[in-house]
XYZ file of C-alpha atoms in Angstrom:
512
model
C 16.906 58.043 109.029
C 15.254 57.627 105.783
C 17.245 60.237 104.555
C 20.498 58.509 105.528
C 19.544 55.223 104.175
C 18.998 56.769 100.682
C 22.099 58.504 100.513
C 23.860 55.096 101.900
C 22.196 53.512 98.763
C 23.445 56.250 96.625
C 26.855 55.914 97.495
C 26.716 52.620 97.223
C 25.210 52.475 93.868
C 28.228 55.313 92.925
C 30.942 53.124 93.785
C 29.068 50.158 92.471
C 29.210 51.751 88.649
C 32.559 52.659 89.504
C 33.091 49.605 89.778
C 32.050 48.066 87.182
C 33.850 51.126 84.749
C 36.984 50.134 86.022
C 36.407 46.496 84.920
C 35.464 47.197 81.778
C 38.464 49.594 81.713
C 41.032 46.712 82.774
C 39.548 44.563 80.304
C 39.522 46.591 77.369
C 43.003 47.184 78.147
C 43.912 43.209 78.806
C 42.357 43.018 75.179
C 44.543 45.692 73.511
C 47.501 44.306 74.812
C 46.966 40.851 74.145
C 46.363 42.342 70.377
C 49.319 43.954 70.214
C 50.932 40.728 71.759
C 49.150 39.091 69.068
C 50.461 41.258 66.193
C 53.990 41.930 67.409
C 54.322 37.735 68.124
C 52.667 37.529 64.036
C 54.978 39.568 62.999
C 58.579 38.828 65.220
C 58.309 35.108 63.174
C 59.925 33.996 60.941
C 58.997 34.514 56.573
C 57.681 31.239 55.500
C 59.823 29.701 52.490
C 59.101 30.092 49.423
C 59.848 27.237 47.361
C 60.073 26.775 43.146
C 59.146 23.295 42.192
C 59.926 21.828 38.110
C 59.178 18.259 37.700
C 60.623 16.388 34.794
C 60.647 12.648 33.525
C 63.755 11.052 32.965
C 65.038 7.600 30.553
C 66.456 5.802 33.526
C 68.185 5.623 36.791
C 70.321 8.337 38.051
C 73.640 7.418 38.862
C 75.311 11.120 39.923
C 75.533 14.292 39.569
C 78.124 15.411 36.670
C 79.457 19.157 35.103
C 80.806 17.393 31.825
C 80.648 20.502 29.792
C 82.121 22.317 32.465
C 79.446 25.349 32.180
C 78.749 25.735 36.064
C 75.287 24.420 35.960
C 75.671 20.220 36.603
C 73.854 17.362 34.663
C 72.772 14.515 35.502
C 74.504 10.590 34.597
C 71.056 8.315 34.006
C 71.523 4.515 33.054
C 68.219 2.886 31.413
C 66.970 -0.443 31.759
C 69.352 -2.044 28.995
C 72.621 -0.529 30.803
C 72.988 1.906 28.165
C 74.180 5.726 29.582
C 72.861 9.327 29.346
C 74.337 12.465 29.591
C 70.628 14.598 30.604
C 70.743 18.916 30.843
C 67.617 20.179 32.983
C 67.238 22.883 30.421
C 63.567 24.496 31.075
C 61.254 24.026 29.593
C 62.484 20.553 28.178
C 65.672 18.937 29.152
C 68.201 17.906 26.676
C 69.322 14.126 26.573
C 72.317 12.582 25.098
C 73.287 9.180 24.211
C 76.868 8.885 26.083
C 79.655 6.624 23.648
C 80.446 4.237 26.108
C 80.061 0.378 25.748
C 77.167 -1.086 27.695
C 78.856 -3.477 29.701
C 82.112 -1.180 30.757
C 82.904 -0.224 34.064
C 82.841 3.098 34.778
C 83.280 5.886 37.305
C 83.551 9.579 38.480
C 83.158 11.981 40.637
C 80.379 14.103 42.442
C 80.343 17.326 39.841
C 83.245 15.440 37.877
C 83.888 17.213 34.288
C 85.160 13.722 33.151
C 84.424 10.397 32.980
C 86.459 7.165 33.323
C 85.488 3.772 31.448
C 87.231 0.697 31.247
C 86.659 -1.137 27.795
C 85.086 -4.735 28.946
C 87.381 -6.741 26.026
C 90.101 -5.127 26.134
C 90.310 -3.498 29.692
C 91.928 -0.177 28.528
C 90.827 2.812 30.280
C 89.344 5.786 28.508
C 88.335 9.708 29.525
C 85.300 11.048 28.063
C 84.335 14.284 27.747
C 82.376 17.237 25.971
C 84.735 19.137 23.690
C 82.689 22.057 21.714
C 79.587 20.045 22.102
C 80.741 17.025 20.675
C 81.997 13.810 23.011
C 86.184 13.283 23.024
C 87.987 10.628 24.902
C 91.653 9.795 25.536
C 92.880 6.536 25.606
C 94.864 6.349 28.866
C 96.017 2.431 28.157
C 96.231 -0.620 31.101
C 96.203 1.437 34.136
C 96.869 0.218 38.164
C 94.206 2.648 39.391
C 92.798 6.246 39.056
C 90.758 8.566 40.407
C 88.706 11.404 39.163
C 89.305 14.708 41.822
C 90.718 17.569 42.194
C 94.000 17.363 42.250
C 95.190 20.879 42.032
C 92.955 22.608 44.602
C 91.501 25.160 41.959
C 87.810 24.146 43.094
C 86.983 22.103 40.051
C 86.846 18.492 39.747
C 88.473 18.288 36.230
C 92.156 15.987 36.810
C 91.855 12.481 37.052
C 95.045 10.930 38.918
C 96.653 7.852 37.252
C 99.015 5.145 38.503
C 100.850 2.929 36.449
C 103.329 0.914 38.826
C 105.271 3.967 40.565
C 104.598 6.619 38.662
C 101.898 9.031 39.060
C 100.361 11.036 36.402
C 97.487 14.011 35.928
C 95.854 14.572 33.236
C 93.331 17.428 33.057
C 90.240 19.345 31.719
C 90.783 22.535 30.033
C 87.705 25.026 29.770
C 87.259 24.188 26.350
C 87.112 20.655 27.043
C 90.994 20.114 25.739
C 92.726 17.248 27.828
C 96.018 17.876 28.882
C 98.706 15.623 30.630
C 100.614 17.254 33.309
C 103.264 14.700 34.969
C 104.523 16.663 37.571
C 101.665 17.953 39.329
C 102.333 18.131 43.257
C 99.918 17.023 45.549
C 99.789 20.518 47.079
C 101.582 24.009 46.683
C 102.465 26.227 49.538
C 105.502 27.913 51.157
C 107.232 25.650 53.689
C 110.236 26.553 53.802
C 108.958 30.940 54.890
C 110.549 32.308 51.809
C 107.541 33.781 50.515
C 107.406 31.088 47.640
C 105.487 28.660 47.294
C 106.723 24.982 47.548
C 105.655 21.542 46.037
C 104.946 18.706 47.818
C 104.703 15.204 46.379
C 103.490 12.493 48.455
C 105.163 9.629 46.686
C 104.021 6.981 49.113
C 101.503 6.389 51.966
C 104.953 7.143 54.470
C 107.160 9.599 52.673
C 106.744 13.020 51.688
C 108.884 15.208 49.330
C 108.920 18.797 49.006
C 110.735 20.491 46.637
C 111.579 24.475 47.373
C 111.453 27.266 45.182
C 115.042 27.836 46.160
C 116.108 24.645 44.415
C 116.525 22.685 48.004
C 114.845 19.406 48.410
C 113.721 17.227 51.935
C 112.101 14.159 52.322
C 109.530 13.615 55.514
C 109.165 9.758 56.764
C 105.299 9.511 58.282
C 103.773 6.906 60.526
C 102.067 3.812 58.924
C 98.609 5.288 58.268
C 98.795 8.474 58.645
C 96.932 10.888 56.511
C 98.161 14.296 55.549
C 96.989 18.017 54.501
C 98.947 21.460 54.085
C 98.105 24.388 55.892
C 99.303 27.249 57.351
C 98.189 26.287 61.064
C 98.740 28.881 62.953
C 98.311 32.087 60.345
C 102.516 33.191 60.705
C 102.124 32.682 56.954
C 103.917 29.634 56.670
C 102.810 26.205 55.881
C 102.877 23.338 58.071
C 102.281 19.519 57.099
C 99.465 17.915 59.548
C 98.736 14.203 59.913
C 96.054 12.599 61.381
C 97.962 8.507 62.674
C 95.044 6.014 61.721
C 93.975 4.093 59.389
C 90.121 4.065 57.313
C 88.581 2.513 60.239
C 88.126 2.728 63.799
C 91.506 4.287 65.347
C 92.717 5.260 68.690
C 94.062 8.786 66.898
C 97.492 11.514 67.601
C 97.385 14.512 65.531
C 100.754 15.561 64.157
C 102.390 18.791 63.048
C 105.646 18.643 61.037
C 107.408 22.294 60.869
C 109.984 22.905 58.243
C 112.787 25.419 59.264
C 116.262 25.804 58.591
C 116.705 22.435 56.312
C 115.361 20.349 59.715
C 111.717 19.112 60.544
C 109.866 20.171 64.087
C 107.705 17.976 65.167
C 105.073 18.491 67.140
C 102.378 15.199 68.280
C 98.974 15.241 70.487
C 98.299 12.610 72.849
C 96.174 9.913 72.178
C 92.754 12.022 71.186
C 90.373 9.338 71.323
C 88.154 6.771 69.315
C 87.907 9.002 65.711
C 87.614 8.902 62.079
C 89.955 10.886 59.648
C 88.314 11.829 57.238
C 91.317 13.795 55.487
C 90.048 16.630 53.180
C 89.685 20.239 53.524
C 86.549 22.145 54.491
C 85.091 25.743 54.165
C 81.943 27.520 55.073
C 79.671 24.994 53.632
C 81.589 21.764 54.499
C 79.877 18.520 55.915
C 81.464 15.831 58.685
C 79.909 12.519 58.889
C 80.332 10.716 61.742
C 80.016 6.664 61.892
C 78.456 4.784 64.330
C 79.808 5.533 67.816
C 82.874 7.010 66.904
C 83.611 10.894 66.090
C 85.832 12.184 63.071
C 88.245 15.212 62.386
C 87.665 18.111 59.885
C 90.080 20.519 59.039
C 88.663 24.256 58.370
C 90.019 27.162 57.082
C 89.244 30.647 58.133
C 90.655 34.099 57.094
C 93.980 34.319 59.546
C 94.705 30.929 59.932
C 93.088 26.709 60.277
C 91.981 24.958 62.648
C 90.217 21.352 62.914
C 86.750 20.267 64.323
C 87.354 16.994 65.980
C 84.081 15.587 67.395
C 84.343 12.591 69.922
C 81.545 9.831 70.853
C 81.601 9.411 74.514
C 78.578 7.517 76.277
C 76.561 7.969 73.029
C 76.827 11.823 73.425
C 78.240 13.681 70.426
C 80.974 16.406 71.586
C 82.886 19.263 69.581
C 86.186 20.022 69.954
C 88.238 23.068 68.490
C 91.239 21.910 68.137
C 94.304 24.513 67.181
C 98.022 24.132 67.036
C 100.469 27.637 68.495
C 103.905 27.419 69.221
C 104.741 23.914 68.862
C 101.741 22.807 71.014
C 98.357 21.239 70.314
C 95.193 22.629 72.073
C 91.387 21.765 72.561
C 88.730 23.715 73.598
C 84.784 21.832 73.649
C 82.537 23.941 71.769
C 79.381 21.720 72.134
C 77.430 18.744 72.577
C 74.642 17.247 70.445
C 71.066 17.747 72.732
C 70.271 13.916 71.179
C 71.529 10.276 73.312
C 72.466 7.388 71.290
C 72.891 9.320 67.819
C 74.856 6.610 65.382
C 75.226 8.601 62.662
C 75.656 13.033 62.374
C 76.462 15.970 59.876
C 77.624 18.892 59.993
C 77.334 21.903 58.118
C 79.015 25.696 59.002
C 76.695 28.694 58.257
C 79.384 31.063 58.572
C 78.995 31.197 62.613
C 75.785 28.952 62.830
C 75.789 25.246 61.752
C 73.317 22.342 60.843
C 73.316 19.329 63.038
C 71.419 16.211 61.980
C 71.500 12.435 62.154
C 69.993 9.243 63.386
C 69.540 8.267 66.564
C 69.120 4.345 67.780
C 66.892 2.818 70.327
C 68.346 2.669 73.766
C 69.072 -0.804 74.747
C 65.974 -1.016 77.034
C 63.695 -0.373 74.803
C 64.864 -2.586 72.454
C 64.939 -5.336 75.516
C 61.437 -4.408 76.009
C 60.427 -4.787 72.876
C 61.765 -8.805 72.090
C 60.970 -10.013 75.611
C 57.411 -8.283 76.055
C 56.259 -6.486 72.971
C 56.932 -9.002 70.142
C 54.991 -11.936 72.191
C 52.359 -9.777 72.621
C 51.865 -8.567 68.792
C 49.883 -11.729 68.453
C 47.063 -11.056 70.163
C 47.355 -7.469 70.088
C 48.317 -6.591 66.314
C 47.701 -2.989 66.902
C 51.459 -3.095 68.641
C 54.587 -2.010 67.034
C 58.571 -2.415 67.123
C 59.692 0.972 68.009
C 61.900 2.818 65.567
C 64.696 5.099 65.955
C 64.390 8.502 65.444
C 66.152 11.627 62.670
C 66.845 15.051 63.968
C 67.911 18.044 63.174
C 68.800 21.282 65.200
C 70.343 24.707 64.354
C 73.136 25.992 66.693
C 75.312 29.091 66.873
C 78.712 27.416 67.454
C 78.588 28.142 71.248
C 75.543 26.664 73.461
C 72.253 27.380 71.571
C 70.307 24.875 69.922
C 67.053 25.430 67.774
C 65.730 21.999 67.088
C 63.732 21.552 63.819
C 62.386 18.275 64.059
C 62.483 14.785 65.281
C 60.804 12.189 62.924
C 60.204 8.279 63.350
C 62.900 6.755 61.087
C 60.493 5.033 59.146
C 58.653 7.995 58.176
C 62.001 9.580 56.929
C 62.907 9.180 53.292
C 66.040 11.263 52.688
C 67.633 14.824 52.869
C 69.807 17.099 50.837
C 71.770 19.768 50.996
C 72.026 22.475 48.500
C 72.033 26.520 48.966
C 68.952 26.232 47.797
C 68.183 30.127 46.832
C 71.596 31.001 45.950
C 73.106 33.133 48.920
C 76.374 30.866 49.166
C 75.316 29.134 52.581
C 73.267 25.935 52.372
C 69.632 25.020 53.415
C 68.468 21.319 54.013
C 65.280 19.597 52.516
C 64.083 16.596 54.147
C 62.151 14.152 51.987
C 58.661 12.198 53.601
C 56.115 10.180 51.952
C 53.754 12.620 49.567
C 55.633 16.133 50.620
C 59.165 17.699 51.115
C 60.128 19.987 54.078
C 62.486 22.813 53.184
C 64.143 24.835 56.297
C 66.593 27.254 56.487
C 68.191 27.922 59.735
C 69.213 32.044 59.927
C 69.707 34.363 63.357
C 68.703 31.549 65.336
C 65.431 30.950 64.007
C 64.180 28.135 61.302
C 62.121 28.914 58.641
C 60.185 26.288 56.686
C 58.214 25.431 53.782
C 56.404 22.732 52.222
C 56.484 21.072 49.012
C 53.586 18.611 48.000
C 54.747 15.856 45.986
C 53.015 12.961 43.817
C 55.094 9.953 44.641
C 55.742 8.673 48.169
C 59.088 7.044 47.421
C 62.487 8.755 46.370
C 65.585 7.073 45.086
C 68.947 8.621 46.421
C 70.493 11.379 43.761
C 73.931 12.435 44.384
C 74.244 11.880 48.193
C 73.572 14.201 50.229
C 74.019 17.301 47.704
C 72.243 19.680 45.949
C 72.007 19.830 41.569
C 74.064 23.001 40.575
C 71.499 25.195 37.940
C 70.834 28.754 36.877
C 72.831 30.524 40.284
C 71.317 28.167 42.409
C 71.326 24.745 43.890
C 68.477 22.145 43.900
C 67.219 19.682 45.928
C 66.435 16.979 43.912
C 65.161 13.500 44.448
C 63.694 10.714 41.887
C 60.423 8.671 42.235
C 62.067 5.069 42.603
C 58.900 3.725 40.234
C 58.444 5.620 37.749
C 61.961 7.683 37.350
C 60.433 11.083 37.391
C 62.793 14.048 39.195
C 61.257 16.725 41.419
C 63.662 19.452 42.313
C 62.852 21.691 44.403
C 64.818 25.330 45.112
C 64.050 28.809 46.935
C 63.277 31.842 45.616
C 65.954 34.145 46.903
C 66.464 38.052 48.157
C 70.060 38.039 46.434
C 70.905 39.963 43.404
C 72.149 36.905 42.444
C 69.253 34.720 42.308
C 66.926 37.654 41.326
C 68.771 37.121 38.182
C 68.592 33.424 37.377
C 64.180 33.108 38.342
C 63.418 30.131 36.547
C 60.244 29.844 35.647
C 56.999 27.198 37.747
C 56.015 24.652 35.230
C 55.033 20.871 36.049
């Protein structure tokens, strides 16, 4: 019996240690694979930005953003304290500034990236283009003038034509790449071939309801439009032939129809939408980097062109809910498709960027009513005896998404925390990233295959002043973020470095 109870024992003890190996054996392994979970997860994210920081003081205010010596890197427009203006380089290591000839108390105007500048003359009210000319200033006295505009009137991608009335007649003049100003009165408003004889067509739009095109062949038509209507051509539907599309509406809020005018045979086809909804038009063309704002509680329209053929983004506002539309025009017929809806209630204000496939999503979004009931009847009363309360704010976003139905947010931040955002391609790969400006620091993000990936930029001042919208400062292959301490006048910019061949080649150097 004794016998029997030892070898009981034994085998108990055996399986015991047996036990207690294969334990030690399921947790070594739970340990290795959480490692390798551990490494794999370290290394399946994202490459933290990078960013290249230059800090520089400047003699004033910025005003814009300007290319006035037309050398693809942009300057900047600063007016000091006695109104007086400055043409400024950011040339590292010290930027070059330049008194600009223009009376102090003249009104003037230009464009984003505009290589000229308009001034009216405060005694005698003529207008005036300045320029750089072989590094010297020139200017052209353009007399009493009903209005202009500096743009780009001849689609070549530069803003260097400034469009002049005077009573019916409209005039160009132009910016050569030497800075020579030339006047070119019979510009069209667009070229393209209308009319399918394989070449290309002007069209005039000589008021805001008639059209005139004028065919290579020597044949000439005249379209009437709908009050309010605003116009671009494009070759819709990629047969190689342009059409003329109108958006009916005018500037503000509109109940919208899209329209396609066809020109064949010496006749116009016509081809209208139904009512589309409660829109802006916004009325310019876009491309892979193109932004859509959308005003409170109503969507807007964007045309965009793609390799075969166009096709416009309409986004509607229903409920407070953002929706995409692609909207395309085949055989005479208009056609919508929904792409997507904004993950974010009670947005009041969105842009939009295209990444090639992917876009950038941001905006505000407002309070919902109930809160903001909540607050006035019950929170306000209450703030005095319990200070520590306060008003609720409304809220900035931004997401990533492919186009389709996936959505990356980035971030939502309390609007008062919020102090601006750019966007600029930022490390010079030709698609843009967005910085987003906060008291004492700048986040930089980059949304790529899905994923965002950030960095951080420490800054001195805790209050920007607004520098060219919502756009990046063109310099050295790259663009920059830059923004402009609202006390003190000093600019921080802020780019990437890049993995391009490109912006390998144009490093700037870190300084402070």
């Amino acid at each position: 019996m004794q016998r029997n109870g030892q070898k009981v024992a034994v085998a108990r003890s055996l399986d015991s240690h047996q036990g207690v190996m294969l334990m030690r054996k399921a947790f070594a392994i739970a340990v290795l694979v959480g490692i390798v979970a551990l490494i794999a997860h370290h290394l399946s994210r994202p490459k933290p930005l990078r960013p290249i920081v230059a800090t520089w003081q400047e003699v004033g205010r910025v005003d814009t953003i300007v290319d006035l010596d037309a050398d693809g890197n942009d300057e900047l427009l600063v007016q000091d304290k006695n109104g007086q203006l400055w043409w400024v380089q950011f040339r590292l290591p010290k930027p070059i500034r330049q008194k600009i000839p223009v009376p102090k108390d003249a009104e003037w105007f230009t464009n984003f990236r505009g290589q000229m500048l308009v001034f009216m003359h405060p005694k005698t009210r003529r207008a005036f283009l300045i320029t750089r000319q072989g590094g010297k200033w020139a200017t052209k006295d353009l007399g009493i003038l009903k209005g202009c505009a500096v743009k780009v009137a001849d689609y070549d991608g530069q803003v260097n034509d400034v469009v002049v009335w005077r009573e019916q007649r409209r005039t160009v003049f132009s910016r050569l790449k030497d800075g020579t100003i030339v006047e070119r009165p019979d510009l069209p408003d667009w070229r393209a071939d209308l009319d399918g004889d394989g070449k290309e067509d002007a069209v005039y739009q000589v008021s805001e309801t008639e059209v005139r095109i004028h065919c290579s062949s020597g044949r000439k038509a005249s379209l009437k439009l709908p009050p309010f209507t605003f116009i671009a051509v494009t070759d819709m539907d990629g047969d190689k032939v342009a059409e003329i599309i109108g958006v009916e509406g005018y500037g503000g809020v509109c109940h919208l129809h899209l329209h396609c005018w066809r020109y064949e045979n010496g006749r116009w086809f016509e081809s209208s939408s139904q009512e589309f909804g409660k829109m802006f038009w916004h009325g310019m063309l876009g491309d892979d980097t193109s932004l859509l704002f959308l005003a409170s509680g109503f969507g807007g329209v964007w045309l965009f062109l793609d390799e075969k053929d166009a096709w416009l983004l309409a986004v509607t506002v229903e409920k407070w809910r953002a929706k995409f539309w692609e909207v395309r025009w085949r055989e005479g017929k208009w056609t919508k498709r929904l792409m997507g809806e904004v993950p974010e209630r009670n947005a009041n204000k969105i842009w939009l960027v295209r990444k090639g496939q992917d876009w950038m999503v941001g905006g505000w979004a407002s309070l919902p009513k109930w809160q903001k009931w909540l607050w006035e009847k019950i929170g306000q009363p209450l703030q005095h005896f319990f200070p520590f309360l306060h008003e609720p704010q409304g809220r900035v976003f931004v997401y990533g998404w492919d186009g389709k139905r996936r959505w990356a947010l980035l971030g939502r931040w309390r609007e008062g925390n919020f102090l601006g955002v750019k966007l600029a391609d930022m490390d010079g790969d030709r698609k843009q990233e967005v910085s987003i400006a906060f008291p004492k620091r700048v986040l930089v993000a980059k949304f790529e295959d899905g994923r965002w990936r950030t960095g951080w930029v420490e800054v001195s001042f805790a209050d920007y002043e607004r520098i060219g919208d919502f756009f990046g400062f063109r310099y050295g292959g790259r663009e920059w973020a830059i923004y402009q301490d609202r006390d003190s006048h000093r600019c921080i910019a802020i780019a990437l470095e890049g993995d391009t061949q490109q912006s390998k080649r144009h490093q700037p150097q870190r300084r402070d």
